[in-house]
mmCIF file of C-alpha atoms and ligand atoms in Angstrom:
data_model
loop_
_atom_site.group_PDB
_atom_site.id
_atom_site.type_symbol
_atom_site.label_atom_id
_atom_site.label_comp_id
_atom_site.label_asym_id
_atom_site.label_seq_id
_atom_site.Cartn_x
_atom_site.Cartn_y
_atom_site.Cartn_z
ATOM 1 C CA MET A 1 21.727 31.599 -11.008
ATOM 2 C CA THR A 2 23.109 29.171 -9.167
ATOM 3 C CA ASP A 3 24.595 31.756 -6.598
ATOM 4 C CA GLN A 4 21.285 33.763 -6.514
ATOM 5 C CA ARG A 5 19.517 30.490 -5.623
ATOM 6 C CA GLU A 6 22.344 29.881 -2.489
ATOM 7 C CA TYR A 7 21.987 33.034 -1.074
ATOM 8 C CA LEU A 8 17.676 33.132 -1.394
ATOM 9 C CA ARG A 9 17.582 28.798 0.521
ATOM 10 C CA ASP A 10 18.429 31.060 3.824
ATOM 11 C CA SER A 11 14.282 32.236 3.480
ATOM 12 C CA ARG A 12 11.177 30.633 2.528
ATOM 13 C CA LEU A 13 9.430 33.971 2.070
ATOM 14 C CA ILE A 14 12.299 35.006 -0.021
ATOM 15 C CA GLU A 15 11.952 31.980 -2.066
ATOM 16 C CA THR A 16 8.611 32.829 -3.218
ATOM 17 C CA HIS A 17 10.164 35.763 -5.230
ATOM 18 C CA TYR A 18 12.928 33.543 -6.671
ATOM 19 C CA GLY A 19 12.497 32.892 -10.598
ATOM 20 C CA GLU A 20 11.285 36.718 -10.780
ATOM 21 C CA GLU A 21 13.590 38.673 -13.427
ATOM 22 C CA TYR A 22 11.813 42.030 -13.777
ATOM 23 C CA GLU A 23 14.198 43.313 -16.337
ATOM 24 C CA HIS A 24 12.621 40.909 -18.721
ATOM 25 C CA TYR A 25 8.903 42.992 -17.924
ATOM 26 C CA TYR A 26 9.330 46.227 -18.059
ATOM 27 C CA ASN A 27 10.193 46.416 -14.097
ATOM 28 C CA ALA A 28 6.613 45.339 -13.377
ATOM 29 C CA ILE A 29 6.490 44.375 -9.362
ATOM 30 C CA VAL A 30 4.037 41.375 -10.778
ATOM 31 C CA PRO A 31 5.429 39.260 -13.381
ATOM 32 C CA PRO A 32 2.310 39.607 -16.591
ATOM 33 C CA VAL A 33 0.964 36.371 -18.348
ATOM 34 C CA PHE A 34 2.201 35.199 -21.186
ATOM 35 C CA MET A 35 -0.593 34.184 -23.331
ATOM 36 C CA ASN A 36 1.156 33.293 -26.538
ATOM 37 C CA SER A 37 1.537 29.952 -27.846
ATOM 38 C CA LEU A 38 4.645 30.336 -29.777
ATOM 39 C CA ASN A 39 7.827 32.663 -29.941
ATOM 40 C CA VAL A 40 9.265 33.684 -33.415
ATOM 41 C CA PHE A 41 13.545 33.897 -34.773
ATOM 42 C CA PRO A 42 14.851 36.404 -36.857
ATOM 43 C CA THR A 43 16.459 34.142 -39.537
ATOM 44 C CA ILE A 44 15.784 30.106 -39.941
ATOM 45 C CA ASP A 45 19.288 29.060 -38.838
ATOM 46 C CA ALA A 46 18.715 30.816 -35.766
ATOM 47 C CA TYR A 47 16.135 29.031 -34.848
ATOM 48 C CA PHE A 48 17.406 26.530 -35.442
ATOM 49 C CA ASP A 49 20.718 26.712 -33.291
ATOM 50 C CA SER A 50 19.415 28.247 -30.350
ATOM 51 C CA ASP A 51 19.576 26.882 -27.059
ATOM 52 C CA LYS A 52 16.305 25.135 -26.205
ATOM 53 C CA THR A 53 17.381 24.443 -22.711
ATOM 54 C CA ASP A 54 17.850 28.240 -21.822
ATOM 55 C CA LYS A 55 15.653 29.478 -19.804
ATOM 56 C CA HIS A 56 15.179 32.699 -21.781
ATOM 57 C CA VAL A 57 14.971 30.952 -25.336
ATOM 58 C CA TYR A 58 11.316 30.018 -25.888
ATOM 59 C CA CYS A 59 9.917 28.701 -28.641
ATOM 60 C CA TYR A 60 6.272 26.412 -27.922
ATOM 61 C CA GLY A 61 4.028 26.380 -25.747
ATOM 62 C CA ARG A 62 3.664 22.977 -25.482
ATOM 63 C CA VAL A 63 7.009 22.907 -24.346
ATOM 64 C CA GLN A 64 7.700 25.762 -22.418
ATOM 65 C CA ASN A 65 5.839 29.071 -21.348
ATOM 66 C CA PRO A 66 7.826 32.287 -19.786
ATOM 67 C CA THR A 67 5.014 32.563 -16.987
ATOM 68 C CA VAL A 68 4.831 28.648 -16.599
ATOM 69 C CA ARG A 69 8.844 28.811 -16.100
ATOM 70 C CA ILE A 70 8.616 31.535 -13.334
ATOM 71 C CA LEU A 71 6.350 29.418 -11.786
ATOM 72 C CA GLU A 72 8.721 26.484 -12.015
ATOM 73 C CA ASP A 73 11.432 28.305 -10.721
ATOM 74 C CA LYS A 74 10.087 29.282 -7.593
ATOM 75 C CA ILE A 75 8.355 26.085 -6.528
ATOM 76 C CA ALA A 76 11.954 23.982 -7.216
ATOM 77 C CA ALA A 77 13.738 27.127 -5.080
ATOM 78 C CA LEU A 78 10.906 26.044 -2.333
ATOM 79 C CA GLU A 79 11.296 22.284 -2.473
ATOM 80 C CA HIS A 80 14.959 22.176 -2.610
ATOM 81 C CA GLY A 81 15.325 20.965 -6.320
ATOM 82 C CA GLU A 82 17.124 21.509 -9.059
ATOM 83 C CA ARG A 83 14.065 22.373 -11.401
ATOM 84 C CA ALA A 84 10.057 21.659 -11.426
ATOM 85 C CA PHE A 85 8.006 20.956 -13.868
ATOM 86 C CA VAL A 86 3.865 22.335 -13.921
ATOM 87 C CA PHE A 87 0.998 20.088 -15.323
ATOM 88 C CA SER A 88 -2.038 20.670 -16.151
ATOM 89 C CA SER A 89 -3.478 18.554 -12.825
ATOM 90 C CA GLY A 90 -2.074 16.558 -9.830
ATOM 91 C CA MET A 91 -2.710 13.222 -11.694
ATOM 92 C CA ALA A 92 -1.014 14.335 -14.889
ATOM 93 C CA ALA A 93 1.971 15.473 -12.282
ATOM 94 C CA ALA A 94 1.679 11.807 -11.089
ATOM 95 C CA THR A 95 1.177 9.755 -14.228
ATOM 96 C CA ALA A 96 4.009 11.488 -16.057
ATOM 97 C CA ALA A 97 6.350 10.576 -13.071
ATOM 98 C CA VAL A 98 5.173 6.778 -13.165
ATOM 99 C CA MET A 99 5.375 6.823 -16.920
ATOM 100 C CA ALA A 100 9.086 8.333 -16.650
ATOM 101 C CA VAL A 101 10.393 5.790 -13.836
ATOM 102 C CA CYS A 102 8.549 2.616 -14.984
ATOM 103 C CA HIS A 103 8.390 0.172 -17.934
ATOM 104 C CA ALA A 104 6.514 -2.838 -19.203
ATOM 105 C CA GLY A 105 6.999 -5.339 -16.185
ATOM 106 C CA SER A 106 8.061 -2.937 -13.557
ATOM 107 C CA HIS A 107 6.945 -3.700 -9.858
ATOM 108 C CA ILE A 108 5.972 -0.411 -7.461
ATOM 109 C CA VAL A 109 5.663 -0.465 -3.836
ATOM 110 C CA CYS A 110 2.964 2.198 -2.758
ATOM 111 C CA VAL A 111 1.560 3.151 0.025
ATOM 112 C CA ARG A 112 -1.985 1.668 0.913
ATOM 113 C CA ASN A 113 -3.810 5.079 1.616
ATOM 114 C CA VAL A 114 -2.548 6.463 -1.775
ATOM 115 C CA TYR A 115 -4.633 8.969 -3.205
ATOM 116 C CA GLY A 116 -7.336 7.123 -4.891
ATOM 117 C CA PRO A 117 -6.751 8.198 -8.904
ATOM 118 C CA LEU A 118 -3.416 7.415 -8.685
ATOM 119 C CA LYS A 119 -4.010 3.503 -7.116
ATOM 120 C CA ILE A 120 -6.667 2.710 -9.784
ATOM 121 C CA PHE A 121 -4.011 4.453 -12.448
ATOM 122 C CA LEU A 122 -0.943 1.766 -11.572
ATOM 123 C CA THR A 123 -3.893 -1.212 -10.875
ATOM 124 C CA GLU A 124 -6.039 -0.933 -13.825
ATOM 125 C CA TYR A 125 -4.407 1.270 -16.491
ATOM 126 C CA CYS A 126 -0.617 0.098 -15.584
ATOM 127 C CA ALA A 127 -0.918 -3.425 -14.775
ATOM 128 C CA GLN A 128 -3.447 -4.445 -17.407
ATOM 129 C CA HIS A 129 -1.564 -2.316 -20.505
ATOM 130 C CA LEU A 130 2.262 -2.576 -19.243
ATOM 131 C CA GLN A 131 1.998 -5.731 -16.914
ATOM 132 C CA ILE A 132 3.138 -3.896 -14.015
ATOM 133 C CA THR A 133 2.905 -4.921 -10.445
ATOM 134 C CA CYS A 134 2.211 -3.367 -7.317
ATOM 135 C CA THR A 135 2.821 -4.584 -3.494
ATOM 136 C CA PHE A 136 0.476 -2.242 -1.476
ATOM 137 C CA VAL A 137 2.038 -1.642 1.916
ATOM 138 C CA LYS A 138 0.291 -0.221 5.043
ATOM 139 C CA GLY A 139 3.598 2.486 5.592
ATOM 140 C CA ASP A 140 3.764 2.892 9.190
ATOM 141 C CA CYS A 141 7.318 0.761 9.735
ATOM 142 C CA LEU A 142 10.453 -0.032 7.804
ATOM 143 C CA GLU A 143 10.348 -3.760 8.207
ATOM 144 C CA GLU A 144 7.120 -3.954 5.752
ATOM 145 C CA PHE A 145 9.043 -1.647 3.590
ATOM 146 C CA GLU A 146 12.364 -3.553 3.648
ATOM 147 C CA ASP A 147 10.209 -6.766 2.692
ATOM 148 C CA ALA A 148 8.393 -4.955 -0.222
ATOM 149 C CA ILE A 149 11.230 -3.630 -1.672
ATOM 150 C CA THR A 150 13.136 -6.138 -3.924
ATOM 151 C CA ASP A 151 15.948 -5.310 -7.094
ATOM 152 C CA ASP A 152 13.138 -5.434 -9.510
ATOM 153 C CA THR A 153 11.477 -2.523 -7.730
ATOM 154 C CA ASP A 154 11.286 0.740 -9.997
ATOM 155 C CA LEU A 155 9.636 2.433 -7.921
ATOM 156 C CA VAL A 156 8.190 3.176 -4.739
ATOM 157 C CA VAL A 157 5.197 5.348 -4.342
ATOM 158 C CA LEU A 158 4.519 7.715 -0.978
ATOM 159 C CA GLU A 159 2.053 10.260 0.428
ATOM 160 C CA SER A 160 2.880 11.384 3.737
ATOM 161 C CA PRO A 161 0.801 12.790 5.430
ATOM 162 C CA SER A 162 -1.814 10.710 3.448
ATOM 163 C CA SER A 163 -5.001 13.382 2.526
ATOM 164 C CA ILE A 164 -7.746 11.179 4.613
ATOM 165 C CA LEU A 165 -6.395 8.889 7.081
ATOM 166 C CA MET A 166 -3.183 11.585 7.586
ATOM 167 C CA THR A 167 -0.343 8.638 7.449
ATOM 168 C CA LEU A 168 3.008 9.130 7.520
ATOM 169 C CA GLN A 169 5.545 7.378 6.577
ATOM 170 C CA ASP A 170 9.558 7.824 7.747
ATOM 171 C CA ILE A 171 10.767 9.118 4.625
ATOM 172 C CA GLN A 172 14.405 9.434 5.138
ATOM 173 C CA GLY A 173 14.213 5.549 6.060
ATOM 174 C CA VAL A 174 12.190 4.426 3.302
ATOM 175 C CA ALA A 175 14.354 6.570 0.651
ATOM 176 C CA SER A 176 17.463 5.010 1.942
ATOM 177 C CA ILE A 177 16.165 1.282 1.874
ATOM 178 C CA ALA A 178 14.897 2.200 -1.879
ATOM 179 C CA ALA A 179 18.045 4.030 -2.864
ATOM 180 C CA LYS A 180 20.005 0.154 -1.960
ATOM 181 C CA HIS A 181 17.831 -1.383 -3.995
ATOM 182 C CA ASN A 182 18.207 0.921 -6.778
ATOM 183 C CA ALA A 183 14.718 2.105 -7.153
ATOM 184 C CA ARG A 184 12.953 5.835 -7.503
ATOM 185 C CA THR A 185 10.887 7.219 -4.469
ATOM 186 C CA TYR A 186 8.025 9.099 -5.524
ATOM 187 C CA ILE A 187 5.830 11.294 -2.769
ATOM 188 C CA ASP A 188 3.064 13.311 -3.062
ATOM 189 C CA ASN A 189 3.986 16.611 -0.244
ATOM 190 C CA THR A 190 0.608 17.852 -1.008
ATOM 191 C CA PHE A 191 -0.759 17.803 2.286
ATOM 192 C CA CYS A 192 2.510 19.996 3.971
ATOM 193 C CA THR A 193 3.432 22.080 0.681
ATOM 194 C CA PRO A 194 7.110 23.161 0.522
ATOM 195 C CA ILE A 195 6.881 25.157 3.989
ATOM 196 C CA PHE A 196 5.803 22.275 6.004
ATOM 197 C CA GLN A 197 7.796 19.782 4.170
ATOM 198 C CA ASN A 198 11.209 19.317 1.659
ATOM 199 C CA PRO A 199 11.595 15.273 1.004
ATOM 200 C CA LEU A 200 14.195 16.017 -1.559
ATOM 201 C CA ASP A 201 16.491 17.053 1.001
ATOM 202 C CA MET A 202 15.226 13.194 2.779
ATOM 203 C CA GLY A 203 16.673 11.462 -0.515
ATOM 204 C CA VAL A 204 13.268 11.350 -2.081
ATOM 205 C CA ASP A 205 13.862 11.849 -6.100
ATOM 206 C CA ILE A 206 10.430 13.065 -6.785
ATOM 207 C CA VAL A 207 7.992 15.523 -5.122
ATOM 208 C CA MET A 208 4.738 16.252 -6.323
ATOM 209 C CA HIS A 209 1.929 18.861 -5.612
ATOM 210 C CA THR A 210 -1.266 18.709 -6.593
ATOM 211 C CA MET A 211 -1.873 22.995 -7.153
ATOM 212 C CA SER A 212 -5.466 23.216 -6.900
ATOM 213 C CA LYS A 213 -4.753 22.985 -2.884
ATOM 214 C CA TYR A 214 -3.042 25.223 -1.071
ATOM 215 C CA ILE A 215 -0.346 26.731 -3.571
ATOM 216 C CA GLY A 216 -3.384 27.880 -5.702
ATOM 217 C CA GLY A 217 -4.770 28.309 -2.332
ATOM 218 C CA HIS A 218 -7.844 29.881 -3.668
ATOM 219 C CA SER A 219 -9.965 26.981 -5.210
ATOM 220 C CA ASP A 220 -10.024 28.297 -9.016
ATOM 221 C CA ILE A 221 -7.054 26.290 -10.170
ATOM 222 C CA ILE A 222 -6.196 23.026 -11.204
ATOM 223 C CA GLY A 223 -2.509 21.718 -11.691
ATOM 224 C CA GLY A 224 -0.081 19.591 -11.081
ATOM 225 C CA VAL A 225 4.086 19.819 -10.198
ATOM 226 C CA LEU A 226 6.741 17.127 -10.345
ATOM 227 C CA VAL A 227 10.643 18.523 -8.564
ATOM 228 C CA ALA A 228 13.473 16.568 -8.618
ATOM 229 C CA LYS A 229 17.519 17.096 -8.666
ATOM 230 C CA ASP A 230 18.957 13.889 -10.382
ATOM 231 C CA HIS A 231 19.823 15.364 -14.247
ATOM 232 C CA THR A 232 18.812 11.687 -15.784
ATOM 233 C CA LEU A 233 15.186 11.840 -14.362
ATOM 234 C CA LEU A 234 14.909 15.825 -14.813
ATOM 235 C CA GLU A 235 15.529 14.814 -18.327
ATOM 236 C CA LYS A 236 12.689 12.205 -18.901
ATOM 237 C CA LEU A 237 10.208 14.302 -16.391
ATOM 238 C CA ALA A 238 10.942 16.915 -19.526
ATOM 239 C CA LEU A 239 10.204 14.260 -22.320
ATOM 240 C CA MET A 240 7.182 12.936 -20.184
ATOM 241 C CA ARG A 241 5.859 16.145 -19.929
ATOM 242 C CA GLU A 242 6.699 17.240 -23.972
ATOM 243 C CA LEU A 243 4.579 13.965 -25.496
ATOM 244 C CA TYR A 244 1.573 13.329 -23.109
ATOM 245 C CA GLY A 245 1.183 17.406 -24.014
ATOM 246 C CA GLY A 246 0.193 17.967 -19.646
ATOM 247 C CA ILE A 247 1.928 21.612 -19.491
ATOM 248 C CA MET A 248 -0.482 24.143 -17.331
ATOM 249 C CA GLY A 249 -1.898 26.751 -18.978
ATOM 250 C CA PRO A 250 0.077 30.555 -18.455
ATOM 251 C CA MET A 251 -3.069 31.803 -16.645
ATOM 252 C CA GLU A 252 -3.197 28.888 -14.375
ATOM 253 C CA ALA A 253 0.640 29.634 -13.492
ATOM 254 C CA TRP A 254 0.097 33.237 -13.045
ATOM 255 C CA LEU A 255 -2.862 32.451 -10.695
ATOM 256 C CA ALA A 256 -0.649 29.667 -8.912
ATOM 257 C CA ILE A 257 2.278 32.368 -8.972
ATOM 258 C CA ARG A 258 -0.254 34.365 -6.973
ATOM 259 C CA GLY A 259 -1.025 32.165 -4.675
ATOM 260 C CA LEU A 260 3.156 31.738 -3.583
ATOM 261 C CA ARG A 261 2.863 35.181 -2.452
ATOM 262 C CA THR A 262 0.743 34.749 0.789
ATOM 263 C CA ILE A 263 1.628 30.535 0.678
ATOM 264 C CA GLU A 264 3.325 30.220 4.430
ATOM 265 C CA ILE A 265 0.963 33.109 6.029
ATOM 266 C CA ARG A 266 -2.223 31.621 4.750
ATOM 267 C CA LEU A 267 -0.409 27.920 6.438
ATOM 268 C CA ARG A 268 0.257 29.231 9.474
ATOM 269 C CA GLN A 269 -2.891 30.101 10.240
ATOM 270 C CA HIS A 270 -4.630 26.883 8.695
ATOM 271 C CA GLU A 271 -2.418 25.321 10.966
ATOM 272 C CA LYS A 272 -3.190 27.177 14.291
ATOM 273 C CA THR A 273 -7.084 26.962 13.443
ATOM 274 C CA ALA A 274 -6.673 23.250 12.822
ATOM 275 C CA LEU A 275 -5.139 22.846 16.112
ATOM 276 C CA ALA A 276 -7.376 24.430 17.734
ATOM 277 C CA VAL A 277 -10.325 22.359 16.252
ATOM 278 C CA ALA A 278 -8.552 18.911 16.908
ATOM 279 C CA ASP A 279 -8.085 19.540 20.232
ATOM 280 C CA PHE A 280 -11.613 20.680 20.349
ATOM 281 C CA LEU A 281 -12.891 17.238 18.372
ATOM 282 C CA GLU A 282 -10.395 15.091 20.942
ATOM 283 C CA LYS A 283 -12.315 16.339 23.754
ATOM 284 C CA HIS A 284 -15.969 16.432 22.404
ATOM 285 C CA PRO A 285 -17.526 12.971 24.090
ATOM 286 C CA LYS A 286 -19.075 11.834 20.541
ATOM 287 C CA VAL A 287 -15.981 11.983 19.196
ATOM 288 C CA LYS A 288 -14.058 8.386 18.598
ATOM 289 C CA LYS A 289 -11.088 9.325 17.175
ATOM 290 C CA VAL A 290 -9.203 12.369 15.457
ATOM 291 C CA HIS A 291 -6.766 11.476 12.725
ATOM 292 C CA TYR A 292 -4.190 15.075 13.289
ATOM 293 C CA PRO A 293 -0.623 15.145 12.908
ATOM 294 C CA GLY A 294 -0.523 18.114 14.837
ATOM 295 C CA LEU A 295 -1.896 16.146 18.101
ATOM 296 C CA PRO A 296 0.588 14.957 20.664
ATOM 297 C CA SER A 297 -1.853 12.215 20.705
ATOM 298 C CA PHE A 298 -1.468 11.083 17.316
ATOM 299 C CA PRO A 299 0.560 7.526 16.952
ATOM 300 C CA GLN A 300 3.137 9.144 14.499
ATOM 301 C CA TYR A 301 3.799 12.777 16.569
ATOM 302 C CA GLU A 302 7.120 11.852 17.203
ATOM 303 C CA LEU A 303 7.906 10.786 13.459
ATOM 304 C CA MET A 304 5.656 13.806 12.152
ATOM 305 C CA LYS A 305 8.225 16.208 14.683
ATOM 306 C CA ARG A 306 11.563 14.643 13.280
ATOM 307 C CA GLN A 307 10.560 15.452 9.442
ATOM 308 C CA GLN A 308 8.108 18.368 9.545
ATOM 309 C CA ARG A 309 7.537 21.467 10.236
ATOM 310 C CA GLY A 310 4.033 21.891 10.701
ATOM 311 C CA ASN A 311 0.171 20.740 9.688
ATOM 312 C CA CYS A 312 -2.065 21.686 7.420
ATOM 313 C CA GLY A 313 -6.252 22.540 7.765
ATOM 314 C CA LEU A 314 -7.143 18.938 6.908
ATOM 315 C CA MET A 315 -7.831 16.366 9.041
ATOM 316 C CA SER A 316 -10.850 13.369 9.596
ATOM 317 C CA PHE A 317 -12.758 12.354 12.784
ATOM 318 C CA GLU A 318 -14.735 9.468 13.402
ATOM 319 C CA ILE A 319 -17.657 9.830 15.749
ATOM 320 C CA ASP A 320 -19.205 7.429 18.273
ATOM 321 C CA GLY A 321 -22.747 6.480 15.850
ATOM 322 C CA THR A 322 -23.703 4.885 12.186
ATOM 323 C CA VAL A 323 -22.670 6.128 8.999
ATOM 324 C CA GLU A 324 -26.252 7.743 8.912
ATOM 325 C CA GLN A 325 -25.499 9.824 12.139
ATOM 326 C CA ALA A 326 -22.541 10.943 10.407
ATOM 327 C CA LYS A 327 -23.850 11.870 7.719
ATOM 328 C CA GLU A 328 -26.579 14.038 9.529
ATOM 329 C CA VAL A 329 -23.732 15.735 11.317
ATOM 330 C CA SER A 330 -22.237 16.483 8.021
ATOM 331 C CA GLN A 331 -25.303 18.166 6.838
ATOM 332 C CA ALA A 332 -26.143 20.061 10.158
ATOM 333 C CA LEU A 333 -22.710 22.183 9.805
ATOM 334 C CA SER A 334 -23.487 25.369 7.867
ATOM 335 C CA ILE A 335 -19.800 26.894 7.680
ATOM 336 C CA PHE A 336 -18.342 23.449 6.430
ATOM 337 C CA LYS A 337 -20.120 23.099 2.602
ATOM 338 C CA ILE A 338 -20.122 19.768 1.329
ATOM 339 C CA GLY A 339 -16.866 19.100 -1.445
ATOM 340 C CA VAL A 340 -14.229 17.073 -2.086
ATOM 341 C CA SER A 341 -10.979 19.074 -2.205
ATOM 342 C CA TRP A 342 -9.492 21.361 0.145
ATOM 343 C CA GLY A 343 -6.046 23.997 0.920
ATOM 344 C CA GLY A 344 -8.856 27.097 0.008
ATOM 345 C CA PHE A 345 -10.456 29.650 1.616
ATOM 346 C CA GLU A 346 -13.387 27.955 2.580
ATOM 347 C CA SER A 347 -14.111 25.607 4.969
ATOM 348 C CA LEU A 348 -15.075 21.723 3.777
ATOM 349 C CA VAL A 349 -16.679 18.642 4.817
ATOM 350 C CA GLU A 350 -16.959 14.913 3.174
ATOM 351 C CA MET A 351 -17.085 11.464 3.854
ATOM 352 C CA PRO A 352 -15.058 9.240 1.576
ATOM 353 C CA PHE A 353 -16.275 5.995 2.498
ATOM 354 C CA ALA A 354 -19.536 6.316 3.623
ATOM 355 C CA ARG A 355 -20.070 4.414 0.002
ATOM 356 C CA MET A 356 -16.940 2.203 0.174
ATOM 357 C CA SER A 357 -17.463 -1.619 1.406
ATOM 358 C CA GLY A 358 -16.637 -2.528 4.980
ATOM 359 C CA GLU A 359 -13.309 -5.015 3.656
ATOM 360 C CA GLU A 360 -11.947 -2.409 1.697
ATOM 361 C CA VAL A 361 -12.206 0.492 4.291
ATOM 362 C CA GLU A 362 -10.985 -2.009 6.810
ATOM 363 C CA TRP A 363 -7.987 -2.253 4.415
ATOM 364 C CA LEU A 364 -7.402 1.087 4.544
ATOM 365 C CA GLY A 365 -7.443 1.138 8.158
ATOM 366 C CA ALA A 366 -10.494 3.655 8.225
ATOM 367 C CA ALA A 367 -14.137 3.325 9.255
ATOM 368 C CA GLN A 368 -17.083 3.929 7.295
ATOM 369 C CA ASN A 369 -18.347 6.483 8.897
ATOM 370 C CA LEU A 370 -15.036 8.568 8.937
ATOM 371 C CA ILE A 371 -16.358 12.577 8.818
ATOM 372 C CA ARG A 372 -12.450 14.698 6.728
ATOM 373 C CA ILE A 373 -12.747 17.987 7.083
ATOM 374 C CA HIS A 374 -10.487 21.069 5.986
ATOM 375 C CA CYS A 375 -10.716 24.112 8.140
ATOM 376 C CA GLY A 376 -10.388 27.226 6.000
ATOM 377 C CA LEU A 377 -9.767 31.045 6.959
ATOM 378 C CA GLU A 378 -12.867 31.549 8.301
ATOM 379 C CA GLY A 379 -11.865 31.669 11.864
ATOM 380 C CA GLU A 380 -11.396 29.103 14.936
ATOM 381 C CA ASP A 381 -14.346 30.064 16.939
ATOM 382 C CA ILE A 382 -16.737 30.533 13.667
ATOM 383 C CA LEU A 383 -15.666 26.578 13.045
ATOM 384 C CA ILE A 384 -15.914 25.056 16.484
ATOM 385 C CA SER A 385 -19.300 26.362 17.011
ATOM 386 C CA ASP A 386 -20.517 25.225 13.484
ATOM 387 C CA LEU A 387 -19.085 21.689 14.758
ATOM 388 C CA GLU A 388 -20.398 21.777 18.463
ATOM 389 C CA LYS A 389 -23.639 22.678 16.902
ATOM 390 C CA ALA A 390 -23.709 19.661 14.125
ATOM 391 C CA LEU A 391 -22.311 17.405 17.140
ATOM 392 C CA SER A 392 -25.186 18.084 19.481
ATOM 393 C CA ILE A 393 -27.691 16.267 17.002
ATOM 394 C CA LEU A 394 -26.124 12.888 18.261
HETATM 395 C C1 PLP B 401 -6.361 16.491 -5.270
HETATM 396 C C2 PLP B 401 -5.280 15.574 -4.969
HETATM 397 C C3 PLP B 401 -4.620 14.615 -5.804
HETATM 398 C C4 PLP B 401 -5.039 15.023 -7.546
HETATM 399 O O1 PLP B 401 -5.009 16.902 -7.956
HETATM 400 P P1 PLP B 401 -5.621 16.938 -9.140
HETATM 401 O O2 PLP B 401 -5.474 18.257 -9.786
HETATM 402 O O3 PLP B 401 -6.930 16.736 -8.954
HETATM 403 O O4 PLP B 401 -5.406 15.439 -10.129
HETATM 404 C C5 PLP B 401 -3.561 14.104 -5.454
HETATM 405 N N1 PLP B 401 -3.593 13.946 -4.602
HETATM 406 C C6 PLP B 401 -3.900 14.438 -3.257
HETATM 407 C C7 PLP B 401 -3.409 14.162 -2.333
HETATM 408 C C8 PLP B 401 -5.091 15.259 -3.850
HETATM 409 O O5 PLP B 401 -5.580 15.859 -2.399
#
């Protein structure tokens, strides 16, 4: 098994073939959906004596399912991890990771631009029920992490690039500071996917992805995944999934396997389109600022080049105008539909900060009139002319 993985590591596309053991399902080219809640044993003793850690021994669907396992092996190979665990949502994965690493009274260092619901989980639930404290950092300089991480820190939470302002952290730098203090590092790698960035290779302990975005890739599933290398950590993550019970269902896992088959070509197309759109927006007289790490003018462009192989279809921009005018521009778009989320075929637009207090928006380093767009696969010319038409109302 290890040999096969070493051999396959040379090619990311071939890694998406990993975990398919055709002989176990009548040589069908596509792995089946194992739509079963349990597996049976020939004798009572066979049940007790079976090695439940063997990947070919299945017992109960809340713990493991063959379709789910195929997906996990593919993602683990793509992320250069030892093992992956998939969950029913990104938040189920994220909260399980926090619970696996932290305990009552833990200290966490977290970037300000982390996914909103995770921030609420840390600052409200964990603070109130577990007396966990959190230090927030802007995240763009290592000195800030040096100051925030202490010997009492158990977990450092990163998201690079973040999903609204696309801010980056020096992943290798932060991971080595955390390691010096025996703190674990966690990163939300949803923006890059394993195609464009592999944080485990940079010393991060846990990589998380939301599968409703590019891994699923078709706006039709909710799911999450955690990938790690360290055995002690993997055992804890497995236990959290089993006890909280947040495993992904087999049908969703099958759809995610289908999504993985085209992830690299989809990502390359999203990137090409997004670069053209970002370039158009940057040159537009009514656009003040474009947040896209692929633009050479992006403040962290050099860092991006060092740790990423590319960028996806997500970006945000600020217009030269009020919040109301930004709403009008968003509503004047016709190909870009108004909606949260991203990563599918469709182009989307939203204004995440339109109703946030001015104070909070400033703390995040943003503007209330910020427009976030996801460049889908409809084609760059169509998307640029949609934006051109909408911006012309200003
Ligand atoms: C969507 C999203 C999540 C949450 O994932 P769910 O599957 O909705 O729980 C977490 N992080 C990022 C960056 C996201 O975009």
